[in-house]
CSV table of C-alpha atoms and ligand atoms in Angstrom, one decimal:
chain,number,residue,atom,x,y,z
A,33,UNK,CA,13.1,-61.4,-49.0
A,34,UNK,CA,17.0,-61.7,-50.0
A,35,UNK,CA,15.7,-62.6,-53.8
A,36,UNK,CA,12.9,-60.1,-54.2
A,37,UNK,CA,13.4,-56.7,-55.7
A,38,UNK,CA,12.1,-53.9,-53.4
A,39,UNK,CA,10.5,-50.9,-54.6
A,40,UNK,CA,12.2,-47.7,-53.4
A,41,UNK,CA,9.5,-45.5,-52.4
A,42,UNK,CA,10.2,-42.3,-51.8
A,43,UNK,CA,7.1,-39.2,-50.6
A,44,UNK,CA,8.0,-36.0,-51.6
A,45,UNK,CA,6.0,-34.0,-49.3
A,46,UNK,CA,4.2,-30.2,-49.6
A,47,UNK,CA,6.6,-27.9,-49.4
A,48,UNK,CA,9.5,-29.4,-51.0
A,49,UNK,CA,11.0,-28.5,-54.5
A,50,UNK,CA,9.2,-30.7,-57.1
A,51,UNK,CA,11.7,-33.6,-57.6
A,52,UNK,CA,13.4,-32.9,-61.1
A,53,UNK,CA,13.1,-35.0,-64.3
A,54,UNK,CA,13.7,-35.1,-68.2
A,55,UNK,CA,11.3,-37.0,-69.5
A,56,UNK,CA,10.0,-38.0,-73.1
A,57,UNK,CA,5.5,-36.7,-73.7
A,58,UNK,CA,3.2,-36.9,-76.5
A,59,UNK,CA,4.1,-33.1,-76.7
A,60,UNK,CA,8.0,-33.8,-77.1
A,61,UNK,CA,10.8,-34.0,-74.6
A,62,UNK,CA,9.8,-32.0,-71.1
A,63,UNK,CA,12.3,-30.9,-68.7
A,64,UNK,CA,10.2,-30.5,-64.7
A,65,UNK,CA,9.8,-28.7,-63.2
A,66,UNK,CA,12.2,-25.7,-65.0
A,67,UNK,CA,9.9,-25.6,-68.3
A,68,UNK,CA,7.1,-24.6,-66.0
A,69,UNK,CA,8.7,-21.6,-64.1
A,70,UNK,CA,6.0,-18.8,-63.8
A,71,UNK,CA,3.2,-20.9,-63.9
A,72,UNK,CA,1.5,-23.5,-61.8
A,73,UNK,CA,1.2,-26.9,-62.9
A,74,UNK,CA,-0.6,-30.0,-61.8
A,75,UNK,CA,1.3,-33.0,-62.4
A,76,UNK,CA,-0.9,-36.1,-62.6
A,77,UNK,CA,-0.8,-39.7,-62.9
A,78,UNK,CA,-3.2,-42.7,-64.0
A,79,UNK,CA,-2.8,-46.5,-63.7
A,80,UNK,CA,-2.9,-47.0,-67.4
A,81,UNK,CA,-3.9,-46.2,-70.9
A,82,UNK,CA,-7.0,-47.7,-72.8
A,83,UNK,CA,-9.0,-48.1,-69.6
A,84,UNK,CA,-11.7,-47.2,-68.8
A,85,UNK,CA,-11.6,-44.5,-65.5
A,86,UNK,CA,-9.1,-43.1,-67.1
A,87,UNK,CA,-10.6,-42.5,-70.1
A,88,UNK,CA,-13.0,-40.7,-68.5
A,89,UNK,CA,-10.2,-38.7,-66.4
A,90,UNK,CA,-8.6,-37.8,-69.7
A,91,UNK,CA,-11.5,-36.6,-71.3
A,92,UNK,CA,-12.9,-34.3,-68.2
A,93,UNK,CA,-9.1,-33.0,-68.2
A,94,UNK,CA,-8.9,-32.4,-71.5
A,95,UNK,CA,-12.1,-30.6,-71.9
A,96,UNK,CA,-11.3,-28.0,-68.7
A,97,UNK,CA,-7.7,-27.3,-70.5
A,98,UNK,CA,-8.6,-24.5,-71.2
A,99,UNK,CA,-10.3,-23.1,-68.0
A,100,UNK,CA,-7.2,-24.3,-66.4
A,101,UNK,CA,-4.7,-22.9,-68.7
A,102,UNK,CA,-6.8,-19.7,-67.8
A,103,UNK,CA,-6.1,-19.6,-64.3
A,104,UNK,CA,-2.6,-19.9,-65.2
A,105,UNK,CA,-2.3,-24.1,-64.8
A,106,UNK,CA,-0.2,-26.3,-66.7
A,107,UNK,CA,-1.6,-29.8,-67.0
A,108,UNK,CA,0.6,-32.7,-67.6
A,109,UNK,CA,0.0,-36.2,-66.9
A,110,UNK,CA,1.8,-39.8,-66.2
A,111,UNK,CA,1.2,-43.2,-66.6
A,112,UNK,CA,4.2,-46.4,-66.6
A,113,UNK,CA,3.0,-46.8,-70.5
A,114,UNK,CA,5.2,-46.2,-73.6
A,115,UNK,CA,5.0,-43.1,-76.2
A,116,UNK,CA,3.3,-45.4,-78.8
A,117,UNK,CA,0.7,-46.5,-76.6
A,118,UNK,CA,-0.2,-43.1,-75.0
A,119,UNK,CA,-0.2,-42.0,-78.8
A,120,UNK,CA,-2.3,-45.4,-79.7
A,121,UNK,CA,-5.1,-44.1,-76.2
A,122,UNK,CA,-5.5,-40.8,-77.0
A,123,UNK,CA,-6.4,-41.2,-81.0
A,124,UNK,CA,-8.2,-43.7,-79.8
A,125,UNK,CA,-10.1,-41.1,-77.2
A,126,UNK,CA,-10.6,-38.7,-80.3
A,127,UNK,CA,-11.7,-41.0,-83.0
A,128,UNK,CA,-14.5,-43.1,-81.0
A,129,UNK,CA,-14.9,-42.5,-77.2
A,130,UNK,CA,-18.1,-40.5,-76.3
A,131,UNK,CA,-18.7,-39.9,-73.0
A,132,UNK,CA,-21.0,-37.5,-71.0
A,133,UNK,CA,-21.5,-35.1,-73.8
A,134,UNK,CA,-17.6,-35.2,-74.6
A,135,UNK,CA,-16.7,-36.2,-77.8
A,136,UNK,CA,-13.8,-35.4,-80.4
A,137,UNK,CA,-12.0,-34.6,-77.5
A,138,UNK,CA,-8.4,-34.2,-78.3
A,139,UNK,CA,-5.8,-34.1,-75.6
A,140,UNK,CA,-3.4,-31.4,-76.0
A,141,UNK,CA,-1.6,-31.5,-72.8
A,142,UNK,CA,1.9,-33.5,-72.6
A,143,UNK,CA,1.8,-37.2,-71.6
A,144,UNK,CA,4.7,-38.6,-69.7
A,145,UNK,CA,5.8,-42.2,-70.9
A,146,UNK,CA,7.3,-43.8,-67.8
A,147,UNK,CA,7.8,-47.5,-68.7
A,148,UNK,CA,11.0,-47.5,-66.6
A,149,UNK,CA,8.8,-45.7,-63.8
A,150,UNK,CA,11.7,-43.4,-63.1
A,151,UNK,CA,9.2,-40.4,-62.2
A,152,UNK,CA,6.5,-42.7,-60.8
A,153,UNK,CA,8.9,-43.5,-58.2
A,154,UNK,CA,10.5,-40.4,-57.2
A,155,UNK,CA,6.9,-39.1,-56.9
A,156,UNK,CA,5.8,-42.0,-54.9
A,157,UNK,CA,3.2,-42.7,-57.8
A,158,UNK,CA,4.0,-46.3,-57.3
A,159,UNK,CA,2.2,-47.8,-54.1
A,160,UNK,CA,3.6,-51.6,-53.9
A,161,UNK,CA,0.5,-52.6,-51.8
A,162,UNK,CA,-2.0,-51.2,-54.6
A,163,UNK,CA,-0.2,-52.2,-57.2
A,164,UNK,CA,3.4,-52.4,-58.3
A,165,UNK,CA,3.5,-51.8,-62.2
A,166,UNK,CA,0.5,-49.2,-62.0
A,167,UNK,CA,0.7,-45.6,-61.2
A,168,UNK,CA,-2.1,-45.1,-58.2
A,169,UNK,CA,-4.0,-41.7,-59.3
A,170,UNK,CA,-2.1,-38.7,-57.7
A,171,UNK,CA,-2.1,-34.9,-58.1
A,172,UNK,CA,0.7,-32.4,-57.5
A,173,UNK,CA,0.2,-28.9,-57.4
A,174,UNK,CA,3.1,-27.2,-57.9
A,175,UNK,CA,3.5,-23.1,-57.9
A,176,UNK,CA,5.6,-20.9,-59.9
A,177,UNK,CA,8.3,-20.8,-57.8
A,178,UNK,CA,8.8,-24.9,-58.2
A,179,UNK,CA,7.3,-25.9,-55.0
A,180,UNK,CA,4.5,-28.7,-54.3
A,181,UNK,CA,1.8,-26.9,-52.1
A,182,UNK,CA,-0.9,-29.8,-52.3
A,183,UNK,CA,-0.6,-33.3,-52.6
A,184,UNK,CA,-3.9,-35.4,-53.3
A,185,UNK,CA,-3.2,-39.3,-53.9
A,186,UNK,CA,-7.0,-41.6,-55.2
A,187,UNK,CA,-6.7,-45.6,-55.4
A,188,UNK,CA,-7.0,-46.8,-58.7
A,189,UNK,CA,-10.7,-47.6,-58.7
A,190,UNK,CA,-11.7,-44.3,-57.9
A,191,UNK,CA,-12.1,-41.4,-60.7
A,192,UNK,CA,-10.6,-37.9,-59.4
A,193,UNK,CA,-13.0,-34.8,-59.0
A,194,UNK,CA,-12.1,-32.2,-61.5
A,195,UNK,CA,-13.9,-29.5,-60.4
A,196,UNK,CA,-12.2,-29.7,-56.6
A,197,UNK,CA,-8.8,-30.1,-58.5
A,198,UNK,CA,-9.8,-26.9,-60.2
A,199,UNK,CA,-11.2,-25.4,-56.8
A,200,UNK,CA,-7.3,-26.6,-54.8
A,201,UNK,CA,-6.0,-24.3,-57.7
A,202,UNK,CA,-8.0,-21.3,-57.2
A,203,UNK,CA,-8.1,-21.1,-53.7
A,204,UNK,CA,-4.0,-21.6,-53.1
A,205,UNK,CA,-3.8,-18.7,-55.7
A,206,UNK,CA,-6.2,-16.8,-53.5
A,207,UNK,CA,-4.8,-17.6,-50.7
A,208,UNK,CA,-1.0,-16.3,-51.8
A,209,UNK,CA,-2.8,-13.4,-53.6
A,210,UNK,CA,-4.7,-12.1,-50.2
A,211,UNK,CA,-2.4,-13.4,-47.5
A,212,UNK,CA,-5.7,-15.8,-46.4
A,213,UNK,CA,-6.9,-19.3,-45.8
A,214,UNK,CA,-9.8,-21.0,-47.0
A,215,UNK,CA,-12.7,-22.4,-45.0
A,216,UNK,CA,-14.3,-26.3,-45.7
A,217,UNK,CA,-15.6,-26.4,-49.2
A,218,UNK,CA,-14.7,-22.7,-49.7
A,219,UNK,CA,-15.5,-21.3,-53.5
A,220,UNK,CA,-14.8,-18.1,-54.9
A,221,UNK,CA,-16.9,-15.2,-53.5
A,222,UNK,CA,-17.3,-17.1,-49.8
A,223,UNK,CA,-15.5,-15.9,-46.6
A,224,UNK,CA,-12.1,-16.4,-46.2
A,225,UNK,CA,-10.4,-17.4,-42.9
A,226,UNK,CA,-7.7,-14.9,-41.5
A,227,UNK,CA,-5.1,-17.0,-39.8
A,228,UNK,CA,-4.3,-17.5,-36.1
A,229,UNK,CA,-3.6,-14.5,-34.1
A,230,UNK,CA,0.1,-14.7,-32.7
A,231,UNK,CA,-0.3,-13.0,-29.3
A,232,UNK,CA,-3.0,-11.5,-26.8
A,233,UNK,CA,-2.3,-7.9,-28.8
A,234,UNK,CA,-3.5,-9.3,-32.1
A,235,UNK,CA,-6.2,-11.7,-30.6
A,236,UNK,CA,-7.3,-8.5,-29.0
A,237,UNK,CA,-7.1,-5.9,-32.3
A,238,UNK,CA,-9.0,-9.2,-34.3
A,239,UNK,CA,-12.1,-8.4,-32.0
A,240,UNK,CA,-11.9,-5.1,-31.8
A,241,UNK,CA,-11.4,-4.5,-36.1
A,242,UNK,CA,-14.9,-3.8,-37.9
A,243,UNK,CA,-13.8,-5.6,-40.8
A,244,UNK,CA,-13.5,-9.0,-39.4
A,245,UNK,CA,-16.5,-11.5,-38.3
A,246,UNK,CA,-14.9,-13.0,-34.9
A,247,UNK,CA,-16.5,-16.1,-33.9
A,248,UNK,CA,-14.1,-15.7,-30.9
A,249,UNK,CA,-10.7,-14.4,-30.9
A,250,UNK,CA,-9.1,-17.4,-33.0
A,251,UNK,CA,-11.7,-17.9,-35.4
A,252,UNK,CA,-12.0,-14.8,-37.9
A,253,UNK,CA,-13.3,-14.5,-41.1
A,254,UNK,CA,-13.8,-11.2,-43.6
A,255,UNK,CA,-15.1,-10.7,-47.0
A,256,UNK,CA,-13.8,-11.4,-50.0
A,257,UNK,CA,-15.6,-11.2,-53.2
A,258,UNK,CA,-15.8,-13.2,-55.5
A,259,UNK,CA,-14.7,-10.5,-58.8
A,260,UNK,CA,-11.7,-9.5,-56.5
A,261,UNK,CA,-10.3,-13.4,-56.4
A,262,UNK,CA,-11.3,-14.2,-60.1
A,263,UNK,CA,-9.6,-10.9,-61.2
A,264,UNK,CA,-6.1,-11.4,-60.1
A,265,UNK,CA,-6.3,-15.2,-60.6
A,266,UNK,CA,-8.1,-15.5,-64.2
A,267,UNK,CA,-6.4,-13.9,-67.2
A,268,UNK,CA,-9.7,-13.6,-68.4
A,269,UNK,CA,-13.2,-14.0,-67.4
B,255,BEZ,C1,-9.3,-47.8,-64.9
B,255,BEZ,O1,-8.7,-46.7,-65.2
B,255,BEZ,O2,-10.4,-48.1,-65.4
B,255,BEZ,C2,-8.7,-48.7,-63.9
B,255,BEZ,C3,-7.3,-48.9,-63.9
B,255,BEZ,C4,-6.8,-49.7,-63.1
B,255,BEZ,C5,-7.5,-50.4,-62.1
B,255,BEZ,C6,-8.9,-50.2,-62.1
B,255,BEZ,C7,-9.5,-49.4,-63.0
């Protein structure tokens, strides 16, 4: 072992300040998290450019810009490739790549180039025992305030869901917005879960209230249409 470099990995973990960087993007030079104050952001990375799932990552991502953007999300992504290369992919993506009905699609959120992997590791993007010059495929959610609130990490075989990424985004908006949690596979519009009860009073008043569904005292839900959410989380509908 004396000889061999050792990756330092290190896990930031939900609830901690989003580890800070300057870093150089395809949309100029980005300092993180403090250019994204006031908004949410999902910081993402991929194993590499000009291949093939993450082609099709890029082009999903880029095509629901917009409907993130709307729900007041920042999208920026990663990968341990260089500025020209990134630049090389994504004309590349526009000029030839159709895929599913997406073409011409033009990425307009900021790439990180990382060829030093100076944000890969303080992310803990680089997983030595997956590989140890590619980025595995992870997704931070981080709120206004600077904080990670979800962490998801994929292998590099597997392409992300984009729709539950967009779901995770809504429903911890919600969730701040209405003082709630979400049940399994919760989508806008569903019941929402109101957390524990903290003593025999409250568990008590929880059955006793007329706007809660009790399942029993520790398992309440209550409405919570679906307008309501999408009207304080959208900017528009
Ligand atoms: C891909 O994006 O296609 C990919 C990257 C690294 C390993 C396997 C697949």
């Amino acid at each position: 072992m004396e000889n061999e470099e050792q990756i330092v990995v290190s896990m930031p973990r939900i609830g901690d300040p989003a580890p800070e960087f300057k870093a150089i993007t395809t949309q100029g030079e980005i300092n993180f998290p403090s250019d994204f104050k006031g908004e949410w952001v999902i910081l993402f990375s991929h194993p590499a450019d000009f291949t093939p799932v993450c082609t099709s990552e890029f082009m999903t991502f880029a095509t629901m810009e917009e409907k993130f953007n709307n729900a007041n999300c920042k999208l920026v992504g990663l990968s341990i490739d260089g500025l020209y290369s990134h630049i090389a992919w994504l004309r590349t993506i526009k000029e030839k790549i159709e895929y599913k009905g997406m073409k011409d699609v033009e990425v307009n959120f900021p790439l990180i180039e990382d060829i030093k992997m100076d944000v890969a590791k303080k992310y803990g993007m680089i997983q030595p025992n997956e590989d140890t010059t590619k980025a595995v495929r992870a997704v931070f959610f981080i709120d206004p305030k600077g904080i990670i609130r979800t962490i998801i990490y994929y292998p590099l075989s597997l392409g992300r869901n984009f729709e539950e990424l967009y779901r995770v985004i809504i429903a911890l908006q919600a969730a701040d917005e209405f003082g709630i949690a979400t049940p399994a596979d919760w989508q806008p519009g569903d019941d929402v879960i109101i957390g524990p009860a903290g003593s025999c009073s409250a568990a008590k008043g929880r059955m006793d209230d007329s706007e809660l569904d009790c399942k029993d005292w520790f398992f309440c839900t209550k409405k919570l249409d679906k307008d309501t959410v999408l009207n304080k989380v959208l900017k528009k509908k």
